[in-house]
Coordinates of C-alpha atoms and ligand atoms in Angstrom, one line a residue:
Chain I
M433 CA -31.6 -6.7 14.7
N434 CA -28.7 -8.2 13.9
K435 CA -25.6 -7.3 16.5
I436 CA -23.2 -6.5 14.0
L437 CA -25.4 -4.7 11.9
L438 CA -26.4 -2.5 14.9
Y439 CA -22.5 -1.9 15.5
F440 CA -22.2 -1.0 12.0
I441 CA -25.3 1.3 12.3
L442 CA -23.7 3.1 15.6
F443 CA -20.4 3.1 14.1
L444 CA -22.0 4.9 11.1
S445 CA -24.5 7.4 13.5
S446 CA -21.6 8.4 15.5
N447 CA -19.4 10.7 13.8
V448 CA -17.6 8.5 11.4
F449 CA -14.4 11.1 11.2
A450 CA -13.9 11.8 15.2
D451 CA -15.5 15.5 14.3
Q452 CA -11.7 17.1 14.2
D453 CA -10.8 19.7 12.4
K454 CA -7.6 18.6 10.6
T455 CA -9.6 15.7 9.8
I456 CA -12.0 18.6 8.1
N457 CA -9.1 19.8 6.2
L458 CA -8.1 16.3 5.0
I459 CA -11.7 15.7 4.0
V460 CA -11.9 19.1 1.9
E461 CA -8.6 18.5 0.5
N462 CA -10.2 14.8 -1.1
C463 CA -13.3 17.0 -2.7
K464 CA -10.3 18.7 -4.1
S465 CA -9.7 15.7 -6.2
C466 CA -13.1 16.8 -8.3
H467 CA -13.4 20.4 -7.7
N468 CA -11.0 22.4 -8.3
L469 CA -11.5 25.2 -5.3
N470 CA -9.3 27.6 -6.8
K471 CA -10.8 28.1 -10.9
Q472 CA -12.9 26.4 -13.0
V473 CA -11.4 23.5 -14.9
T474 CA -14.2 21.5 -16.1
K475 CA -18.1 21.9 -17.3
K476 CA -18.4 18.6 -16.4
I477 CA -18.7 19.0 -12.4
P478 CA -20.6 21.7 -10.8
D479 CA -18.2 24.5 -9.9
M480 CA -18.1 25.3 -6.2
N481 CA -16.4 28.6 -6.1
N482 CA -19.4 31.2 -7.3
L483 CA -21.5 29.1 -4.3
E484 CA -22.3 31.2 -0.9
K485 CA -22.3 29.2 1.9
E486 CA -25.3 28.3 2.8
E487 CA -25.9 27.2 -0.7
F488 CA -23.3 24.6 0.1
I489 CA -25.1 23.4 3.4
R490 CA -28.1 23.0 1.6
L491 CA -26.8 21.3 -1.5
M492 CA -24.6 18.8 0.6
T493 CA -27.6 18.5 2.9
K494 CA -30.0 17.6 0.3
Y495 CA -27.2 15.4 -1.4
K496 CA -26.5 13.1 1.9
N497 CA -30.6 13.0 2.2
D498 CA -31.7 11.8 -1.0
K499 CA -31.8 8.5 -2.0
D500 CA -30.8 8.8 -5.7
N501 CA -27.4 7.0 -5.3
S502 CA -26.0 9.7 -7.0
V503 CA -21.7 10.1 -6.7
M504 CA -22.3 12.7 -4.3
N505 CA -25.1 10.8 -2.0
R506 CA -22.7 7.9 -1.7
I507 CA -19.9 10.3 -0.7
S508 CA -21.7 12.5 1.3
R509 CA -24.0 9.8 3.3
V510 CA -21.0 9.1 5.7
F511 CA -21.1 13.1 7.1
T512 CA -23.4 14.3 10.0
D513 CA -24.8 17.7 9.7
N514 CA -22.0 18.6 12.0
D515 CA -19.4 17.6 9.7
I516 CA -21.1 18.9 6.4
L517 CA -21.2 23.1 8.4
K518 CA -17.5 22.5 9.1
I519 CA -16.9 21.5 5.9
A520 CA -18.9 24.9 5.1
D521 CA -16.7 26.5 7.4
K522 CA -13.4 25.2 6.1
I523 CA -13.7 26.0 2.4
Y524 CA -16.3 29.3 2.8
G525 CA -15.0 30.1 6.4
K526 CA -16.5 31.2 9.4
K527 CA -18.9 34.0 9.5
Chain M
M761 CA -23.9 38.4 -9.6
E762 CA -22.4 40.9 -6.6
K763 CA -23.4 38.3 -4.7
N764 CA -21.6 35.8 -6.1
R765 CA -18.7 37.6 -6.9
S766 CA -18.0 38.4 -2.7
G767 CA -19.3 34.6 -2.0
R768 CA -16.1 33.5 -4.9
R769 CA -13.8 35.9 -3.3
K770 CA -14.1 34.2 0.1
F771 CA -14.0 31.3 -0.8
I772 CA -10.8 31.6 -2.4
S773 CA -9.8 33.3 0.3
N774 CA -10.6 30.4 2.7
T775 CA -9.1 28.0 0.1
I776 CA -5.6 29.6 0.7
T777 CA -6.0 29.9 4.2
T778 CA -6.3 26.1 4.4
L779 CA -3.2 25.5 2.4
A780 CA -2.1 28.3 5.3
F781 CA -2.7 26.4 8.4
L782 CA 0.0 24.0 7.0
F783 CA 2.1 26.1 5.3
L784 CA 2.0 30.1 5.3
A785 CA 1.4 29.4 9.8
N786 CA 5.2 27.3 9.7
T787 CA 6.7 30.3 7.7
F788 CA 8.6 31.0 10.3
L789 CA 9.9 27.9 11.6
L790 CA 10.7 27.0 8.1
K791 CA 12.5 29.9 7.5
R792 CA 14.6 28.4 11.4
L793 CA 14.9 25.1 9.1
N794 CA 16.0 26.8 5.9
S795 CA 19.3 28.4 7.6
K796 CA 20.6 24.9 9.6
T797 CA 20.1 22.9 6.6
R798 CA 17.6 22.0 3.3
P799 CA 16.4 19.1 3.7
K800 CA 16.6 17.4 0.0
I801 CA 13.2 15.5 -0.8
V802 CA 13.8 13.4 -4.2
I803 CA 10.4 11.5 -6.1
V804 CA 10.7 8.2 -8.0
G805 CA 8.2 8.5 -10.7
L806 CA 6.1 11.4 -11.8
G807 CA 2.5 9.5 -12.6
I808 CA -0.6 9.8 -10.6
G809 CA 1.1 9.2 -6.8
G810 CA 4.5 11.1 -7.3
A811 CA 2.9 14.1 -9.4
T812 CA 0.0 14.8 -6.4
C813 CA 2.8 14.8 -3.9
L814 CA 5.1 17.4 -6.4
Q815 CA 2.2 19.3 -6.0
Y816 CA 1.6 19.6 -2.6
L817 CA 5.3 19.5 -1.3
N818 CA 6.1 22.6 -4.1
K819 CA 4.4 24.9 -1.6
I820 CA 7.5 24.7 0.3
S821 CA 9.8 24.4 -2.7
N822 CA 11.5 27.5 -1.3
F823 CA 12.6 25.7 2.2
V824 CA 13.6 22.2 1.1
D825 CA 15.1 20.7 -2.6
I826 CA 13.1 18.2 -4.6
I827 CA 14.3 16.2 -7.1
V828 CA 11.6 14.8 -9.1
I829 CA 13.4 11.3 -11.1
E830 CA 10.9 10.1 -14.3
K831 CA 11.9 7.8 -16.7
Q832 CA 9.6 8.6 -19.4
N833 CA 9.2 12.6 -21.2
V834 CA 5.6 11.5 -21.6
Y835 CA 2.8 10.0 -19.3
Q836 CA 0.1 8.1 -20.3
T837 CA -2.9 7.5 -18.0
G838 CA -4.1 4.9 -17.1
P839 CA -7.7 6.1 -16.5
L840 CA -9.6 6.8 -19.7
S841 CA -7.1 4.8 -21.8
N842 CA -10.0 1.9 -22.4
L843 CA -12.0 4.9 -23.8
V844 CA -8.7 5.7 -26.3
I845 CA -8.8 1.5 -27.2
G846 CA -12.0 1.7 -27.9
N847 CA -12.2 4.8 -29.8
I848 CA -13.3 7.1 -28.0
L849 CA -10.5 9.3 -27.6
Q850 CA -7.2 9.4 -28.9
R851 CA -4.2 8.7 -27.3
K852 CA -3.0 12.3 -27.2
D853 CA -6.0 13.1 -24.6
I854 CA -4.4 11.2 -22.1
C855 CA -0.5 11.6 -22.5
F856 CA 0.9 14.7 -20.6
K857 CA 4.0 16.6 -20.0
I858 CA 5.2 18.3 -17.2
N859 CA 4.4 21.3 -17.0
K860 CA 7.8 22.4 -15.5
K861 CA 6.5 26.5 -15.2
K862 CA 4.7 25.0 -12.4
Y863 CA 7.4 24.0 -10.6
K864 CA 9.7 26.4 -10.6
N865 CA 12.4 25.5 -7.9
V866 CA 12.0 21.8 -8.7
K867 CA 14.6 19.7 -10.4
F868 CA 13.4 16.9 -12.9
I869 CA 15.7 14.5 -14.3
F870 CA 14.7 12.1 -17.0
E871 CA 16.1 8.9 -16.0
N872 CA 15.3 5.3 -15.3
V873 CA 16.3 4.7 -11.8
K874 CA 17.8 0.9 -11.3
R875 CA 18.2 1.1 -7.4
I876 CA 18.0 2.7 -3.9
D877 CA 21.0 2.2 -2.0
V878 CA 19.5 2.5 1.3
E879 CA 22.9 2.7 3.2
N880 CA 23.7 5.7 1.5
K881 CA 20.8 7.2 1.2
S882 CA 21.1 7.7 -2.2
V883 CA 19.0 6.8 -5.3
V884 CA 21.4 4.8 -8.4
F885 CA 20.6 5.2 -11.9
S886 CA 21.8 3.0 -14.8
K887 CA 25.1 4.3 -15.4
N888 CA 25.9 4.1 -11.8
L889 CA 25.1 7.8 -10.7
K890 CA 24.0 8.7 -7.7
V891 CA 21.7 11.2 -6.2
K892 CA 21.7 11.2 -2.9
F893 CA 18.4 11.9 -0.8
D894 CA 17.2 12.7 2.9
F895 CA 14.0 12.0 2.4
L896 CA 13.2 9.3 -0.4
I897 CA 9.2 9.2 -2.1
L898 CA 8.8 5.9 -4.5
S899 CA 5.8 6.2 -6.7
P900 CA 6.7 3.6 -9.7
G901 CA 3.3 2.1 -9.9
I902 CA 3.4 -2.1 -10.8
S903 CA 5.5 -4.3 -12.1
Y904 CA 4.3 -8.1 -13.8
K905 CA 4.5 -11.5 -12.5
N906 CA 6.1 -13.6 -15.3
D907 CA 5.9 -17.0 -13.6
I908 CA 2.4 -17.2 -13.3
L909 CA 0.9 -18.1 -16.7
K910 CA 3.1 -20.8 -18.9
G911 CA 3.9 -19.9 -22.3
Y912 CA 3.5 -16.0 -22.0
N913 CA 6.6 -13.8 -21.6
V914 CA 5.3 -10.1 -20.1
S915 CA 8.0 -8.3 -22.2
D916 CA 7.3 -10.8 -25.7
K917 CA 6.6 -7.8 -28.2
K918 CA 4.9 -10.2 -30.8
N919 CA 1.8 -10.9 -27.6
I920 CA -1.0 -8.5 -27.5
P921 CA 0.6 -5.3 -25.6
H922 CA -1.4 -5.8 -22.2
C923 CA -1.5 -2.2 -21.7
W924 CA -1.7 -1.9 -18.2
D925 CA 0.8 0.6 -17.6
G926 CA 1.7 3.9 -19.7
E927 CA 4.7 2.6 -22.0
S928 CA 2.5 -0.3 -23.3
N929 CA 1.8 0.2 -27.2
I930 CA -1.8 1.4 -27.0
T931 CA -1.6 2.1 -31.2
Q932 CA -0.3 -1.6 -31.8
F933 CA -3.2 -2.8 -29.6
K934 CA -5.8 -1.2 -31.4
K935 CA -4.4 -1.5 -35.0
R936 CA -4.3 -5.5 -34.0
L937 CA -8.1 -4.6 -32.8
R938 CA -9.3 -3.2 -35.9
D939 CA -7.7 -5.6 -38.1
L940 CA -9.6 -8.2 -36.9
E941 CA -12.0 -10.0 -39.3
N942 CA -16.2 -10.4 -38.7
N943 CA -17.0 -13.0 -36.5
S944 CA -13.7 -13.3 -34.7
K945 CA -13.0 -14.4 -31.5
I946 CA -11.6 -12.1 -28.6
I947 CA -10.5 -13.7 -25.1
I948 CA -9.2 -11.4 -22.3
T949 CA -7.2 -13.1 -19.0
S950 CA -9.0 -11.1 -16.3
P951 CA -5.7 -11.6 -13.3
D952 CA -6.5 -12.2 -9.8
Y953 CA -6.4 -9.8 -6.8
P954 CA -4.8 -8.1 -6.1
Y955 CA -3.5 -5.6 -9.2
R956 CA -4.6 -2.2 -11.0
C957 CA -8.0 -0.8 -11.5
P958 CA -9.9 -4.0 -10.6
P959 CA -12.9 -3.0 -13.0
A960 CA -10.9 -2.1 -15.9
P961 CA -10.9 -5.7 -17.5
Y962 CA -14.2 -5.1 -17.6
E963 CA -14.2 -1.8 -19.0
R964 CA -12.2 -3.2 -21.7
A965 CA -14.5 -6.0 -22.8
T966 CA -17.0 -3.3 -22.8
L967 CA -15.7 -0.8 -24.5
I968 CA -14.2 -3.7 -27.3
A969 CA -17.6 -4.8 -28.2
N970 CA -18.9 -1.0 -28.7
Y971 CA -16.3 -0.2 -31.1
Q972 CA -16.4 -3.8 -32.6
R973 CA -20.4 -2.5 -33.4
K974 CA -19.2 0.4 -34.6
L975 CA -17.2 -0.9 -37.2
N976 CA -19.9 -3.1 -38.0
K977 CA -18.2 -6.0 -37.2
K978 CA -19.7 -9.0 -34.6
V979 CA -17.2 -10.0 -32.4
K980 CA -17.6 -12.3 -29.5
I981 CA -15.8 -11.6 -26.2
L982 CA -14.7 -14.2 -23.6
I983 CA -13.5 -13.1 -20.3
L984 CA -11.9 -15.5 -18.7
D985 CA -11.1 -14.5 -14.7
S986 CA -8.9 -16.0 -12.5
K987 CA -11.7 -14.7 -10.0
N988 CA -15.5 -15.7 -9.4
S989 CA -16.2 -12.3 -8.8
F990 CA -15.4 -9.1 -8.9
T991 CA -15.9 -5.3 -8.5
K992 CA -19.1 -3.4 -9.9
Q993 CA -20.5 -6.9 -11.4
E994 CA -23.9 -6.5 -11.3
N995 CA -23.6 -3.0 -12.7
Y996 CA -21.8 -4.7 -15.5
F997 CA -24.3 -7.6 -16.1
R998 CA -26.8 -5.3 -16.4
E999 CA -24.9 -3.3 -19.0
W1000 CA -23.8 -6.1 -20.9
Q1001 CA -27.7 -7.7 -20.7
I1002 CA -28.8 -3.8 -22.4
N1003 CA -26.2 -4.1 -25.1
F1004 CA -23.7 -6.5 -25.5
R1005 CA -25.7 -9.3 -24.3
D1006 CA -24.5 -11.6 -27.5
E1007 CA -21.3 -10.3 -27.9
I1008 CA -19.6 -10.7 -24.0
E1009 CA -19.2 -13.8 -21.7
W1010 CA -17.8 -14.5 -18.6
I1011 CA -16.1 -17.0 -17.2
P1012 CA -15.4 -17.1 -13.6
R1013 CA -13.1 -19.2 -12.2
S1014 CA -15.3 -21.8 -10.7
K1015 CA -16.6 -22.5 -14.4
G1016 CA -13.2 -22.8 -15.9
G1017 CA -12.2 -19.3 -16.1
K1018 CA -8.7 -19.3 -14.7
V1019 CA -5.7 -19.5 -17.2
I1020 CA -3.0 -21.6 -17.0
F1021 CA -1.3 -22.3 -20.1
Y1022 CA -0.6 -19.6 -23.5
D1023 CA 0.2 -20.8 -26.8
Q1024 CA 1.3 -17.5 -28.7
K1025 CA 2.0 -19.3 -32.1
K1026 CA -1.1 -21.6 -32.0
N1027 CA -3.3 -18.9 -30.6
L1028 CA -4.8 -20.7 -27.8
V1029 CA -5.3 -20.9 -24.1
K1030 CA -5.6 -23.5 -21.5
N1031 CA -7.8 -23.5 -18.3
S1032 CA -6.8 -25.5 -14.8
D1033 CA -8.9 -28.4 -16.4
G1034 CA -7.3 -28.7 -19.4
Q1035 CA -9.8 -27.3 -21.3
I1036 CA -8.8 -25.4 -24.6
F1037 CA -10.0 -21.8 -25.7
K1038 CA -8.8 -20.6 -29.5
G1039 CA -9.0 -17.4 -30.3
D1040 CA -8.3 -14.3 -33.3
F1041 CA -6.8 -11.9 -30.5
I1042 CA -5.8 -13.3 -27.2
H1043 CA -5.0 -10.8 -24.6
I1044 CA -3.8 -11.5 -21.8
I1045 CA -3.6 -8.9 -18.2
P1046 CA -0.5 -9.9 -16.2
E1047 CA -0.7 -11.2 -12.6
Q1048 CA 1.1 -8.1 -11.3
K1049 CA 3.0 -7.0 -8.2
A1050 CA 4.4 -4.1 -6.8
A1051 CA 7.4 -1.9 -9.3
S1052 CA 10.6 -3.5 -10.2
I1053 CA 12.8 -1.4 -8.2
F1054 CA 11.3 -2.5 -4.6
F1055 CA 12.4 -5.8 -5.5
D1056 CA 16.0 -5.0 -7.1
S1057 CA 16.8 -2.6 -3.9
E1058 CA 15.3 -5.2 -1.4
L1059 CA 12.5 -3.1 -0.4
L1060 CA 10.0 -5.6 0.6
N1061 CA 9.4 -8.1 3.3
D1062 CA 10.4 -11.8 2.5
G1063 CA 7.9 -13.2 -0.2
K1064 CA 5.7 -10.0 -0.5
D1065 CA 4.6 -9.0 -4.0
W1066 CA 4.0 -5.8 -2.4
C1067 CA 5.3 -3.1 -0.2
E1068 CA 4.5 -2.7 3.4
I1069 CA 3.9 0.7 4.7
N1070 CA 3.1 2.9 7.5
P1071 CA -0.5 4.1 6.8
I1072 CA -0.1 7.1 8.7
S1073 CA 3.5 8.5 7.1
F1074 CA 3.4 6.1 4.3
E1075 CA 7.3 5.4 5.6
I1076 CA 8.2 1.8 4.0
N1077 CA 8.6 -1.0 7.1
R1078 CA 12.2 -1.1 8.1
F1079 CA 13.3 2.1 6.0
K1080 CA 14.0 5.1 7.8
D1081 CA 13.1 8.3 5.4
I1082 CA 12.0 6.1 2.4
Y1083 CA 8.0 6.1 1.7
A1084 CA 5.5 4.7 -1.3
V1085 CA 2.5 5.3 -2.2
G1086 CA 0.1 4.3 -4.9
D1087 CA -0.5 1.1 -7.0
S1088 CA 2.9 -0.3 -5.8
I1089 CA 1.5 -0.4 -1.9
D1090 CA -0.2 -3.1 0.1
A1091 CA -3.3 -0.6 1.1
W1092 CA -5.3 -2.9 3.2
A1093 CA -8.8 -1.7 1.9
M1094 CA -7.8 0.6 -0.7
P1095 CA -7.6 -0.6 -4.3
K1096 CA -4.9 0.3 -6.8
S1097 CA -6.5 3.4 -8.6
A1098 CA -5.5 6.7 -9.6
F1099 CA -8.1 8.0 -7.2
S1100 CA -6.4 6.2 -4.5
A1101 CA -3.0 7.1 -5.4
N1102 CA -4.2 10.9 -5.6
S1103 CA -5.5 10.5 -2.2
Q1104 CA -3.1 8.3 -0.6
A1105 CA 0.0 11.1 -1.7
K1106 CA -2.2 14.2 -0.7
I1107 CA -1.9 12.2 3.1
L1108 CA 2.3 11.3 2.1
A1109 CA 3.2 14.6 1.6
I1110 CA 1.4 16.6 4.6
N1111 CA 2.8 14.6 7.0
L1112 CA 5.9 14.5 5.4
I1113 CA 5.8 18.4 5.9
N1114 CA 4.6 17.3 9.3
K1115 CA 7.8 15.4 10.5
I1116 CA 10.3 18.0 8.6
L1117 CA 8.6 20.8 10.6
E1118 CA 8.6 18.4 13.6
K1119 CA 4.4 18.4 14.3
D1120 CA 2.7 16.2 14.6
Y1121 CA 1.0 13.8 12.3
I1122 CA -2.6 14.2 11.3
D1123 CA -4.7 10.7 11.0
P1124 CA -5.4 10.0 7.3
V1125 CA -9.3 10.1 5.6
F1126 CA -8.7 9.0 2.7
L1127 CA -11.7 9.0 -0.2
N1128 CA -11.9 6.4 -3.9
T1129 CA -14.3 6.6 -6.6
C1130 CA -13.6 4.8 -9.8
Y1131 CA -15.5 5.3 -12.5
S1132 CA -16.5 2.5 -15.4
F1133 CA -17.8 3.2 -18.8
S1134 CA -19.7 0.8 -20.6
K1135 CA -20.2 3.4 -23.7
E1136 CA -19.1 7.0 -24.6
D1137 CA -22.2 8.4 -22.8
R1138 CA -22.8 5.7 -20.0
A1139 CA -21.2 4.7 -17.0
F1140 CA -21.3 4.4 -13.2
S1141 CA -18.9 4.1 -10.8
I1142 CA -17.9 2.8 -6.4
S1143 CA -17.0 5.0 -4.1
A1144 CA -15.7 4.6 -0.3
W1145 CA -14.0 6.7 2.3
Y1146 CA -11.6 4.9 4.4
R1147 CA -9.7 5.6 7.6
L1148 CA -7.1 3.7 9.9
N1149 CA -8.4 1.1 12.8
M1150 CA -8.7 1.2 16.0
T1151 CA -4.7 0.4 16.5
K1152 CA -3.9 2.8 13.9
D1153 CA -2.1 0.0 12.0
K1154 CA -4.3 -0.5 9.0
I1155 CA -6.0 1.1 6.3
I1156 CA -10.3 0.2 6.7
S1157 CA -13.1 1.2 4.6
L1158 CA -16.1 2.9 5.7
G1159 CA -17.9 0.9 3.1
S1160 CA -18.4 1.3 -0.3
S1161 CA -21.2 1.5 -2.5
E1162 CA -22.0 1.6 -6.4
S1163 CA -24.4 3.0 -8.7
N1164 CA -27.3 1.9 -9.2
V1165 CA -28.3 -1.2 -11.0
Y1166 CA -31.2 0.2 -12.7
A1167 CA -30.1 3.7 -12.9
N1168 CA -31.7 5.4 -16.3
D1169 CA -29.8 6.3 -19.2
N1170 CA -29.8 10.0 -17.7
D1171 CA -28.2 8.9 -14.9
R1172 CA -25.4 7.1 -16.4
K1173 CA -24.9 10.0 -19.0
L1174 CA -24.5 11.9 -16.1
E1175 CA -22.1 10.0 -14.4
A1176 CA -19.8 9.5 -17.6
Q1177 CA -19.7 13.4 -17.5
H1178 CA -18.6 13.4 -14.1
A1179 CA -16.1 10.6 -14.7
I1180 CA -14.6 12.8 -17.7
G1181 CA -14.5 16.0 -15.3
W1182 CA -13.2 14.3 -12.7
Y1183 CA -10.0 13.6 -14.7
E1184 CA -9.8 17.1 -16.3
T1185 CA -9.4 18.8 -12.6
M1186 CA -6.9 15.8 -12.1
V1187 CA -4.8 16.3 -14.8
N1188 CA -5.4 19.8 -14.9
D1189 CA -4.1 19.9 -11.2
L1190 CA -0.8 17.5 -12.5
F1191 CA 0.2 18.5 -15.2
M1192 CA -0.8 21.1 -16.8
Ligands
FAD211 C1 -6.9 0.3 -17.9 C2 -6.6 1.4 -16.9 C3 -7.7 1.7 -16.7 C4 -7.8 3.1 -15.4 N1 -8.7 3.9 -15.0 C5 -8.3 4.3 -14.1 C6 -9.8 5.1 -13.7 O1 -10.8 5.4 -14.3 N2 -9.7 5.4 -12.1 C7 -8.7 5.4 -11.5 O2 -8.7 6.4 -10.5 N3 -7.2 4.7 -11.9 C8 -7.4 4.2 -13.0 N4 -6.8 3.1 -13.2 C9 -5.1 2.9 -12.4 C10 -4.3 3.9 -12.2 O3 -3.7 4.2 -13.5 C11 -3.2 3.7 -11.5 O4 -4.0 3.1 -10.0 C12 -2.3 4.8 -10.8 O5 -1.8 5.4 -12.3 C13 -1.3 4.7 -9.9 O6 -0.5 5.3 -9.7 P1 1.3 5.4 -9.2 O7 2.0 6.3 -8.9 O8 0.7 4.1 -8.2 O9 1.7 4.3 -10.1 P2 1.6 5.1 -12.2 O10 0.6 6.5 -12.3 O11 1.8 4.0 -12.9 O12 3.0 6.1 -12.3 C14 4.4 5.2 -11.8 C15 5.4 6.2 -12.7 O13 6.3 5.7 -12.0 C16 7.9 5.8 -13.4 N5 9.1 5.0 -12.7 C17 8.7 3.7 -12.8 N6 9.8 2.8 -12.2 C18 10.4 3.7 -12.5 C19 12.4 3.9 -12.6 N7 12.3 3.0 -11.9 N8 12.8 5.1 -12.5 C20 12.2 6.5 -12.8 N9 10.6 6.5 -13.1 C21 10.6 5.1 -13.0 C22 6.7 5.7 -14.9 O14 7.4 5.5 -15.5 C23 5.3 6.2 -14.1 O15 5.5 7.3 -14.8 C24 -6.5 2.1 -14.5 C25 -5.5 1.6 -15.3 C26 -5.6 0.8 -16.3 C27 -4.4 0.0 -16.4

């Protein structure tokens, strides 16, 4: 395999966001660009306010693994499963 | 139902907690700070970058003085402005006045800033009035290069307005477009990188074609490009092939797309090979550089067109306590877009708060998603996450990806909805 490609895949598969809590906070701040996390301001983007944490994790994992090239697939495909759990913790709280 | 509500309550409380990690937990520190001095933060430019900084800094407005300076009373957004040109939206749909009630402790001044007096840490207005700052945030957007295209003067009112900022006369642009006769030829010149919103010239061409067709007019649109490729190119080609095969033609630089001369009276442009193109509607999108305030205040490094910053704090290189964000900065891999400006400004504000509280900076993470429309119910996008390189002196992309070129009608429709949804969320957060 092309060496550069291999490095690139390694780069992507090792946790791209360094898995730090503060980084997760910033990822969530970026989610808010489309999803207002306090109230529903648009009907054109799925509202995350009424989701349960488990449902959020299920949906994010589905977006990440689907190969449909939707905007959420493209945004979530850089996350590890652990990133998704941490994002969920951040948004919906630790159980 | 009950389950949902409890989920929602938890959700909201956790969102507040997220902010609390930055703000409430620091109340003690802030109070201490308050008792000594109240830092004065001045924000120049209340567009996307400035308004985002304001939104975040407002959370500590009990402890710092915030002054916002903007030259226009009403802000007209770049995003969705092509839908106004394409007669899908009205101008009022993209114009906003800041909701001052949301920002009770903030002082707003609607004046043009002439320059920054770096030595005296003050902002100078046209009448030589001054406002002092401890920390200054500049998000004034772009200005235009006047020396690239011979014969073209950006401020000449007889030109077709370029409509590349909120001050341009979009109504006049539309009137002149509406007045075109059947079989007219439209020429759009697309600038060289870097410029504000890379896909927007092609979105504009597409939505003009869509509009003219609705007016039952046949037009030919020629895009003369200073570049050999452009963002989301394959998606655009596909949309043109499906919907506007006869209307739109793209000429890259290598095939004579680079325009070097404009004659307004004769309605023509000339390319670098001396070839002449005549048009009934010549729309020049000018080459761009950082807003004039950077040049007038000598805030740029020699020969640079864009402001160089530290990618963690957004402090301008060589200028302590002066920060810049949005389209006016060189953001390495990040494109100049509202989404980028919004994402960058969040980091700037969070790390400025960290600085004021004498806490460590957080390493940034940025996101950009840029939507383009080809019709009212068809859109596609490009997105990427960004972070710092290993030496933490550059913003790098984690790899951008676009909508599927062969996306079906439903997917295009869904992206059109998402585009509007993103916009509604953003303007609601920032201005309403
Ligand atoms: C046709 C078009 C379509 C676009 N579509 C999209 C899109 O779909 N998605 C997207 O993400 N981005 C889009 N953009 C890009 C987007 O508009 C910009 O990237 C964004 O506005 C940048 O924010 P900013 O804060 O840097 O500048 P701006 O939003 O332009 O704000 C600058 C503000 O500073 C003020 N100002 C400037 N100088 C002074 C001064 N001297 N004194 C006082 N005030 C001053 C201005 O009046 C203005 O209000 C589009 C742009 C265009 C032109």
